[in-house]
């Protein structure tokens, strides 16, 4: 039986970099679950790689078909943006282990959908000052920087990753991304031990 390993952490903790490194680690044999979003595509992103970029009419259609596993909606400075996971034949726990990026909220929804024994949390942490600088550097590279949204997201992380939410997810171990190589090695070992 396979498992879904869910990488989560506040914005700019290095989740995407760690996610890509773990997927590239052939010894782990992890498959990816590509989430969906209604937010605009960022510079450097590709549809079907980081996310499936879609719109509200597609969300409604998938909801009517009972295909949405979990859905989060954020009121941003640019309107409501939705992030969600779809039961679209990407997932077959009879054959594979999977890696996905999520939040405590999405992780709990996946636990409810698939069962606690089939889900495992990987919480990435990093100093808030370093995170804020990384977020600012990333936003500066955008054709039209959205600094207000960057700040909203940074502040929202305090609520999304509050201690009570981490406890609700039963997360007892976290991985500090102070040294990327060491962090990835620690997570790799954790995945191997918790398959």
Short mmCIF file of C-alpha atoms in Angstrom, two decimals:
data_model
loop_
_atom_site.label_atom_id
_atom_site.label_comp_id
_atom_site.label_asym_id
_atom_site.label_seq_id
_atom_site.Cartn_x
_atom_site.Cartn_y
_atom_site.Cartn_z
CA UNK A 1 0.00 0.00 0.00
CA UNK A 2 1.27 3.45 -0.89
CA UNK A 3 1.35 6.64 1.12
CA UNK A 4 0.89 10.33 0.41
CA UNK A 5 3.70 12.44 1.85
CA UNK A 6 2.53 16.03 2.23
CA UNK A 7 5.19 18.75 2.34
CA UNK A 8 3.94 21.82 4.14
CA UNK A 9 5.40 24.99 5.51
CA UNK A 10 4.93 28.72 5.55
CA UNK A 11 5.56 30.66 2.35
CA UNK A 12 9.18 30.86 1.16
CA UNK A 13 10.46 28.02 3.36
CA UNK A 14 11.82 26.24 0.28
CA UNK A 15 8.97 23.77 -0.22
CA UNK A 16 9.13 23.87 -4.03
CA UNK A 17 12.91 23.33 -4.10
CA UNK A 18 12.69 20.44 -1.62
CA UNK A 19 9.71 18.96 -3.45
CA UNK A 20 11.59 18.93 -6.77
CA UNK A 21 14.72 17.44 -5.17
CA UNK A 22 12.75 14.61 -3.55
CA UNK A 23 10.92 13.81 -6.78
CA UNK A 24 14.28 13.65 -8.57
CA UNK A 25 15.63 11.18 -5.98
CA UNK A 26 15.20 7.93 -7.90
CA UNK A 27 15.62 5.71 -4.84
CA UNK A 28 12.41 7.14 -3.34
CA UNK A 29 10.21 6.30 -6.37
CA UNK A 30 7.78 9.10 -5.47
CA UNK A 31 5.08 10.21 -7.86
CA UNK A 32 3.70 13.71 -7.79
CA UNK A 33 0.19 14.95 -7.33
CA UNK A 34 -0.25 18.16 -9.28
CA UNK A 35 -2.68 20.48 -7.50
CA UNK A 36 -5.07 22.89 -9.18
CA UNK A 37 -5.42 26.64 -8.68
CA UNK A 38 -7.44 29.56 -9.96
CA UNK A 39 -4.65 32.06 -9.22
CA UNK A 40 -2.81 33.63 -12.17
CA UNK A 41 0.24 31.82 -13.46
CA UNK A 42 3.56 33.34 -12.31
CA UNK A 43 6.58 34.05 -14.47
CA UNK A 44 8.52 30.82 -14.96
CA UNK A 45 5.59 28.52 -14.15
CA UNK A 46 4.07 26.08 -16.63
CA UNK A 47 0.54 24.72 -16.69
CA UNK A 48 0.56 21.09 -15.58
CA UNK A 49 3.94 21.39 -13.87
CA UNK A 50 3.57 23.41 -10.66
CA UNK A 51 -0.23 23.51 -10.89
CA UNK A 52 -3.09 22.99 -13.27
CA UNK A 53 -4.25 26.57 -13.76
CA UNK A 54 -8.00 26.76 -14.12
CA UNK A 55 -11.02 28.96 -13.41
CA UNK A 56 -14.13 29.04 -11.23
CA UNK A 57 -16.34 27.37 -13.87
CA UNK A 58 -14.02 24.33 -13.86
CA UNK A 59 -14.07 24.28 -10.04
CA UNK A 60 -17.87 24.19 -10.10
CA UNK A 61 -17.86 21.37 -12.66
CA UNK A 62 -15.41 19.29 -10.59
CA UNK A 63 -17.48 19.90 -7.43
CA UNK A 64 -20.63 18.72 -9.22
CA UNK A 65 -18.75 15.56 -10.24
CA UNK A 66 -17.59 15.02 -6.58
CA UNK A 67 -13.97 14.95 -7.71
CA UNK A 68 -12.52 17.55 -5.32
CA UNK A 69 -10.57 15.96 -2.43
CA UNK A 70 -9.78 19.24 -0.69
CA UNK A 71 -10.23 22.91 -1.54
CA UNK A 72 -8.94 26.11 0.09
CA UNK A 73 -10.03 29.59 -0.90
CA UNK A 74 -8.04 32.72 -0.08
CA UNK A 75 -9.36 36.27 -0.29
CA UNK A 76 -6.39 38.03 -1.84
CA UNK A 77 -5.83 41.62 -2.90
CA UNK A 78 -6.64 40.41 -6.42
CA UNK A 79 -9.81 38.46 -5.68
CA UNK A 80 -10.54 34.94 -4.43
CA UNK A 81 -7.88 32.39 -5.36
CA UNK A 82 -8.62 28.70 -4.91
CA UNK A 83 -6.14 25.88 -4.44
CA UNK A 84 -7.37 22.30 -4.53
CA UNK A 85 -6.61 18.63 -5.10
CA UNK A 86 -8.68 16.59 -7.51
CA UNK A 87 -9.39 12.87 -7.73
CA UNK A 88 -8.47 12.86 -11.41
CA UNK A 89 -6.75 9.49 -11.71
CA UNK A 90 -3.34 10.87 -10.66
CA UNK A 91 -3.48 8.83 -7.44
CA UNK A 92 -3.31 5.02 -7.16
CA UNK A 93 -2.21 4.06 -3.65
CA UNK A 94 -2.25 0.38 -4.60
CA UNK A 95 0.83 0.96 -6.75
CA UNK A 96 2.76 4.05 -5.63
CA UNK A 97 3.83 6.54 -2.97
CA UNK A 98 3.11 10.19 -3.68
CA UNK A 99 4.47 13.61 -2.84
CA UNK A 100 2.31 16.73 -2.67
CA UNK A 101 2.66 20.27 -1.34
CA UNK A 102 -0.10 21.40 0.98
CA UNK A 103 -1.17 23.15 4.17
CA UNK A 104 -2.38 21.81 7.52
CA UNK A 105 -5.93 22.33 6.27
CA UNK A 106 -5.37 20.39 3.04
CA UNK A 107 -3.45 17.68 4.91
CA UNK A 108 -6.39 17.09 7.28
CA UNK A 109 -8.74 16.87 4.30
CA UNK A 110 -6.46 14.28 2.66
CA UNK A 111 -6.36 12.31 5.92
CA UNK A 112 -10.14 12.32 6.01
CA UNK A 113 -10.37 11.29 2.35
CA UNK A 114 -7.66 8.60 2.27
CA UNK A 115 -7.21 7.67 5.97
CA UNK A 116 -4.57 8.64 8.53
CA UNK A 117 -2.52 5.52 7.85
CA UNK A 118 -2.07 6.57 4.21
CA UNK A 119 -0.90 10.14 4.84
CA UNK A 120 2.33 11.49 6.34
CA UNK A 121 3.18 15.14 7.09
CA UNK A 122 6.56 16.74 6.33
CA UNK A 123 6.67 20.19 7.97
CA UNK A 124 9.41 22.55 6.71
CA UNK A 125 10.46 25.45 8.96
CA UNK A 126 12.68 28.49 8.46
CA UNK A 127 13.37 31.78 10.26
CA UNK A 128 10.68 34.39 9.45
CA UNK A 129 13.24 37.06 8.47
CA UNK A 130 14.85 34.77 5.91
CA UNK A 131 11.42 33.81 4.57
CA UNK A 132 10.37 37.43 4.16
CA UNK A 133 13.56 38.31 2.26
CA UNK A 134 13.13 35.29 -0.03
CA UNK A 135 9.51 36.23 -0.74
CA UNK A 136 10.52 39.80 -1.57
CA UNK A 137 13.33 38.64 -3.87
CA UNK A 138 10.94 36.28 -5.70
CA UNK A 139 8.25 38.93 -6.09
CA UNK A 140 10.72 41.46 -7.53
CA UNK A 141 11.32 39.06 -10.44
CA UNK A 142 7.66 39.10 -11.49
CA UNK A 143 6.63 41.24 -14.48
CA UNK A 144 4.05 42.89 -12.23
CA UNK A 145 5.07 42.41 -8.58
CA UNK A 146 2.17 41.87 -6.19
CA UNK A 147 3.72 43.08 -2.94
CA UNK A 148 0.37 43.49 -1.16
CA UNK A 149 -0.47 39.86 -1.82
CA UNK A 150 3.00 38.78 -0.73
CA UNK A 151 2.48 40.57 2.60
CA UNK A 152 -1.05 39.19 3.03
CA UNK A 153 0.22 35.68 2.48
CA UNK A 154 3.14 36.15 4.87
CA UNK A 155 0.78 37.34 7.63
CA UNK A 156 -1.80 34.63 6.89
CA UNK A 157 0.87 31.98 7.47
CA UNK A 158 0.80 32.79 11.20
CA UNK A 159 -2.82 31.62 11.34
CA UNK A 160 -2.53 28.78 8.81
CA UNK A 161 0.42 27.28 10.71
CA UNK A 162 -0.65 28.12 14.27
CA UNK A 163 0.45 25.64 16.95
CA UNK A 164 -3.09 24.32 17.47
CA UNK A 165 -3.37 23.47 13.75
CA UNK A 166 -0.02 21.68 13.81
CA UNK A 167 -1.18 19.68 16.86
CA UNK A 168 -4.47 18.84 15.11
CA UNK A 169 -2.42 17.32 12.27
CA UNK A 170 -0.51 15.27 14.89
CA UNK A 171 2.80 16.60 13.60
CA UNK A 172 5.59 15.86 16.06
CA UNK A 173 8.60 16.30 13.78
CA UNK A 174 9.65 19.21 11.61
CA UNK A 175 12.58 19.85 9.29
CA UNK A 176 14.49 23.14 9.54
CA UNK A 177 15.66 24.35 6.13
CA UNK A 178 18.75 26.17 7.46
CA UNK A 179 20.94 23.92 5.29
CA UNK A 180 19.11 22.77 2.16
CA UNK A 181 21.28 19.70 1.49
CA UNK A 182 20.98 18.49 5.10
CA UNK A 183 17.25 19.19 5.17
CA UNK A 184 16.65 17.13 2.02
CA UNK A 185 18.79 14.27 3.38
CA UNK A 186 16.80 14.24 6.65
CA UNK A 187 13.48 14.20 4.81
CA UNK A 188 14.68 11.44 2.49
CA UNK A 189 15.57 9.29 5.52
CA UNK A 190 12.20 10.08 7.13
CA UNK A 191 10.31 9.00 4.01
CA UNK A 192 12.29 5.75 3.78
CA UNK A 193 11.55 4.99 7.45
CA UNK A 194 7.84 5.80 7.23
CA UNK A 195 6.75 4.02 4.08
#
